[in-house]
CSV table of C-alpha atoms in Angstrom, one decimal:
chain,number,residue,atom,x,y,z
A,1,MET,CA,0.2,0.1,-0.2
A,2,ASP,CA,1.0,3.8,-0.9
A,3,ARG,CA,2.0,6.0,1.5
A,4,TYR,CA,1.3,10.0,1.2
A,5,ASP,CA,0.9,12.5,3.5
A,6,VAL,CA,-2.0,14.1,1.6
A,7,ILE,CA,-4.5,12.2,-0.6
A,8,VAL,CA,-7.7,14.5,-1.7
A,9,ALA,CA,-11.4,12.3,-2.7
A,10,GLY,CA,-12.3,14.6,-5.7
A,11,GLU,CA,-10.6,16.2,-8.6
A,12,GLY,CA,-13.8,19.7,-9.0
A,13,VAL,CA,-12.4,23.3,-8.3
A,14,ALA,CA,-11.6,22.9,-4.3
A,15,GLY,CA,-9.7,19.1,-4.9
A,16,LEU,CA,-8.0,20.5,-7.4
A,17,ALA,CA,-6.5,24.5,-5.4
A,18,ALA,CA,-6.4,22.0,-1.8
A,19,SER,CA,-3.4,19.9,-3.6
A,20,LEU,CA,-1.9,22.7,-5.7
A,21,ALA,CA,-1.9,24.1,-1.9
A,22,CYS,CA,-0.2,20.8,-0.3
A,23,ALA,CA,2.0,19.8,-3.0
A,24,ARG,CA,3.1,23.8,-3.3
A,25,GLU,CA,4.6,22.7,0.3
A,26,GLY,CA,6.1,20.5,0.0
A,27,LEU,CA,3.7,17.2,0.4
A,28,SER,CA,3.5,14.2,-0.9
A,29,VAL,CA,-0.3,14.4,-3.0
A,30,LEU,CA,-2.6,11.9,-4.1
A,31,SER,CA,-6.0,13.3,-5.7
A,32,LEU,CA,-8.1,10.3,-6.4
A,33,GLU,CA,-11.4,11.2,-9.3
A,34,PRO,CA,-13.5,8.7,-10.5
A,35,ALA,CA,-14.7,11.4,-13.5
A,36,PHE,CA,-14.0,14.0,-15.3
A,37,TYR,CA,-11.7,16.1,-13.7
A,38,GLY,CA,-13.7,20.4,-13.0
A,39,GLY,CA,-17.1,18.9,-10.9
A,40,LEU,CA,-19.7,21.1,-11.7
A,41,VAL,CA,-17.7,24.5,-12.6
A,42,SER,CA,-16.6,22.4,-15.9
A,43,SER,CA,-20.6,23.5,-17.8
A,44,VAL,CA,-19.9,26.8,-17.1
A,45,ASN,CA,-18.4,28.5,-20.5
A,46,GLU,CA,-17.7,31.1,-19.5
A,47,LEU,CA,-16.5,32.6,-15.7
A,48,VAL,CA,-17.8,35.0,-13.6
A,49,ASP,CA,-14.9,35.5,-11.0
A,50,PRO,CA,-13.9,39.6,-11.2
A,51,GLY,CA,-10.7,39.5,-9.1
A,52,ALA,CA,-9.8,36.2,-10.1
A,53,ASP,CA,-6.4,35.4,-11.0
A,54,LEU,CA,-8.1,32.3,-12.7
A,55,GLU,CA,-10.0,33.6,-15.7
A,56,GLY,CA,-12.2,31.6,-18.8
A,57,SER,CA,-14.4,28.5,-19.2
A,58,GLY,CA,-15.0,26.6,-16.2
A,59,ILE,CA,-13.1,23.8,-17.9
A,60,ASP,CA,-9.9,26.6,-18.9
A,61,VAL,CA,-10.3,27.4,-15.5
A,62,ALA,CA,-10.0,23.3,-14.2
A,63,THR,CA,-7.6,22.2,-17.0
A,64,GLN,CA,-5.0,25.1,-15.4
A,65,LEU,CA,-5.4,24.1,-11.9
A,66,ALA,CA,-4.8,20.6,-12.8
A,67,GLY,CA,-2.1,21.0,-15.1
A,68,GLU,CA,-0.2,23.3,-11.9
A,69,ALA,CA,-1.0,20.2,-9.3
A,70,VAL,CA,0.5,17.2,-11.8
A,71,ASP,CA,3.7,20.3,-12.9
A,72,ALA,CA,4.2,20.1,-8.5
A,73,GLY,CA,3.7,16.2,-8.4
A,74,VAL,CA,0.9,15.3,-7.6
A,75,ALA,CA,-0.2,12.1,-8.2
A,76,ARG,CA,-3.6,11.5,-10.2
A,77,LEU,CA,-5.5,8.2,-10.1
A,78,PRO,CA,-8.4,7.9,-11.6
A,79,GLU,CA,-10.1,5.8,-8.5
A,80,ALA,CA,-13.7,6.5,-6.6
A,81,ALA,CA,-12.6,6.6,-2.5
A,82,VAL,CA,-15.8,4.1,-1.1
A,83,ALA,CA,-13.9,4.2,2.9
A,84,LEU,CA,-11.7,5.6,4.9
A,85,LEU,CA,-10.2,4.1,7.7
A,86,ALA,CA,-8.5,5.8,10.6
A,87,GLU,CA,-6.0,3.2,11.5
A,88,GLY,CA,-3.2,4.6,14.3
A,89,ASP,CA,-1.4,7.9,12.6
A,90,ALA,CA,-2.5,7.5,9.7
A,91,TRP,CA,-5.7,6.7,7.2
A,92,ARG,CA,-6.7,4.8,4.7
A,93,VAL,CA,-8.1,5.8,1.8
A,94,VAL,CA,-10.4,2.6,0.3
A,95,THR,CA,-11.4,3.3,-3.4
A,96,ASP,CA,-12.9,1.1,-5.8
A,97,GLN,CA,-9.2,-0.1,-7.3
A,98,GLY,CA,-7.7,-0.7,-4.1
A,99,GLU,CA,-6.1,1.0,-1.3
A,100,HIS,CA,-3.8,3.7,0.0
A,101,GLU,CA,-2.0,5.1,3.1
A,102,ALA,CA,-2.0,9.2,4.3
A,103,ARG,CA,-1.9,11.0,7.2
A,104,CYS,CA,-4.1,14.2,6.8
A,105,VAL,CA,-7.4,13.2,4.1
A,106,VAL,CA,-9.1,16.4,2.2
A,107,VAL,CA,-12.4,14.9,1.1
A,108,ALA,CA,-13.9,17.5,-1.1
A,109,THR,CA,-15.9,15.8,-3.5
A,110,GLY,CA,-18.1,18.4,-4.7
A,111,ALA,CA,-21.3,19.2,-4.8
A,112,ALA,CA,-24.4,18.7,-6.6
A,113,ARG,CA,-27.6,20.5,-7.7
A,114,ARG,CA,-30.9,20.9,-5.3
A,115,PRO,CA,-33.7,20.9,-7.3
A,116,LEU,CA,-36.5,23.2,-5.6
A,117,ALA,CA,-38.9,21.5,-3.7
A,118,LEU,CA,-41.9,21.3,-5.9
A,119,PRO,CA,-44.3,18.5,-7.0
A,120,GLY,CA,-44.3,18.1,-10.4
A,121,LEU,CA,-41.6,20.2,-11.5
A,122,GLU,CA,-40.3,17.0,-13.5
A,123,ARG,CA,-43.0,17.6,-16.0
A,124,PHE,CA,-41.1,21.1,-16.8
A,125,GLU,CA,-37.1,20.0,-17.5
A,126,GLY,CA,-37.1,20.2,-21.1
A,127,LYS,CA,-40.1,22.6,-21.4
A,128,GLY,CA,-37.5,26.2,-20.2
A,129,LEU,CA,-36.9,24.6,-17.0
A,130,SER,CA,-33.0,23.9,-16.9
A,131,TRP,CA,-30.4,23.3,-14.5
A,132,CYS,CA,-27.5,25.6,-17.6
A,133,ALA,CA,-27.7,28.6,-18.1
A,134,ASP,CA,-24.5,28.0,-20.5
A,135,CYS,CA,-26.9,25.1,-22.0
A,136,ASP,CA,-29.3,26.3,-22.5
A,137,ALA,CA,-28.9,30.5,-22.9
A,138,PRO,CA,-29.5,30.6,-26.3
A,139,LEU,CA,-33.0,29.1,-26.7
A,140,LEU,CA,-34.3,31.8,-24.2
A,141,ALA,CA,-33.7,34.5,-26.4
A,142,GLY,CA,-36.5,37.4,-25.6
A,143,ALA,CA,-37.7,35.8,-23.4
A,144,ASP,CA,-38.2,36.7,-19.6
A,145,VAL,CA,-36.8,34.2,-16.6
A,146,VAL,CA,-36.3,33.4,-13.8
A,147,VAL,CA,-32.7,32.5,-11.8
A,148,VAL,CA,-34.0,30.9,-8.3
A,149,GLY,CA,-31.0,31.2,-5.4
A,150,GLY,CA,-28.9,34.2,-4.0
A,151,GLY,CA,-25.6,32.0,-3.7
A,152,ASP,CA,-22.5,32.4,-6.5
A,153,SER,CA,-24.2,30.1,-9.0
A,154,ALA,CA,-27.2,31.2,-9.3
A,155,LEU,CA,-26.0,34.8,-10.0
A,156,GLN,CA,-23.2,33.3,-11.9
A,157,GLU,CA,-25.8,31.7,-14.8
A,158,ALA,CA,-27.9,34.6,-13.5
A,159,THR,CA,-24.7,36.2,-15.5
A,160,VAL,CA,-25.0,34.5,-18.4
A,161,LEU,CA,-28.7,34.6,-19.0
A,162,MET,CA,-28.4,38.5,-19.2
A,163,HIS,CA,-26.7,38.3,-22.5
A,164,HIS,CA,-30.1,36.8,-23.5
A,165,ALA,CA,-33.1,36.6,-22.3
A,166,ARG,CA,-34.9,40.0,-21.6
A,167,THR,CA,-35.5,40.1,-18.3
A,168,VAL,CA,-33.8,38.1,-15.3
A,169,HIS,CA,-35.5,38.5,-12.3
A,170,LEU,CA,-33.7,36.6,-9.5
A,171,VAL,CA,-36.1,34.9,-6.2
A,172,HIS,CA,-33.8,34.2,-3.2
A,173,ARG,CA,-35.1,33.8,0.6
A,174,GLY,CA,-33.9,36.8,3.0
A,175,ARG,CA,-33.2,39.7,2.4
A,176,ASP,CA,-29.0,39.3,1.8
A,177,TRP,CA,-27.2,37.8,-0.8
A,178,ARG,CA,-25.0,34.1,0.0
A,179,ALA,CA,-23.1,35.7,-2.9
A,180,ARG,CA,-19.3,36.6,-2.3
A,181,ALA,CA,-19.0,40.5,-2.3
A,182,ALA,CA,-17.1,40.7,-5.9
A,183,LEU,CA,-19.6,38.5,-7.9
A,184,ARG,CA,-22.2,40.0,-5.5
A,185,GLU,CA,-20.6,43.8,-7.0
A,186,ALA,CA,-20.5,42.3,-10.8
A,187,PHE,CA,-23.8,42.1,-11.3
A,188,ALA,CA,-25.4,45.2,-9.9
């Protein structure tokens, strides 16, 4: 069984950034990702992230981070972490293809889209209900659209839709946006 200082489960932006930061500190790092690196950000054609060092599409950003991680010495395996076991001063990560050991484990297994809890929602999928503004915005040219949410993803999606839709309405709970300040300012 191979041993590392750090094992990172997941290669979305958070996992790639964690792997890169650890490797830059001189730690031996193994990154595990059973699918394609990048996570949900890979479906974004143009990131709206004012002040960020990384710019471009989501896949561009993920590719840049993955390349920098490899250049910094991160070992990458296409395996899915299925169990995490404490063993003395170490952790054993069981994957779908083997086992690996580390002093520290970072679980960055990603985000998932959260559908609204509305009865009958599924009957509107493909009929105006969309989960991807970059995918469907051109189909909404001149339409009035609604984005539900007040976090980073919602404002990112609304920004994309503003280039196509006639109007974009944002609906969110609470009094304040949850999105980062830089994104809120870019949207205002």
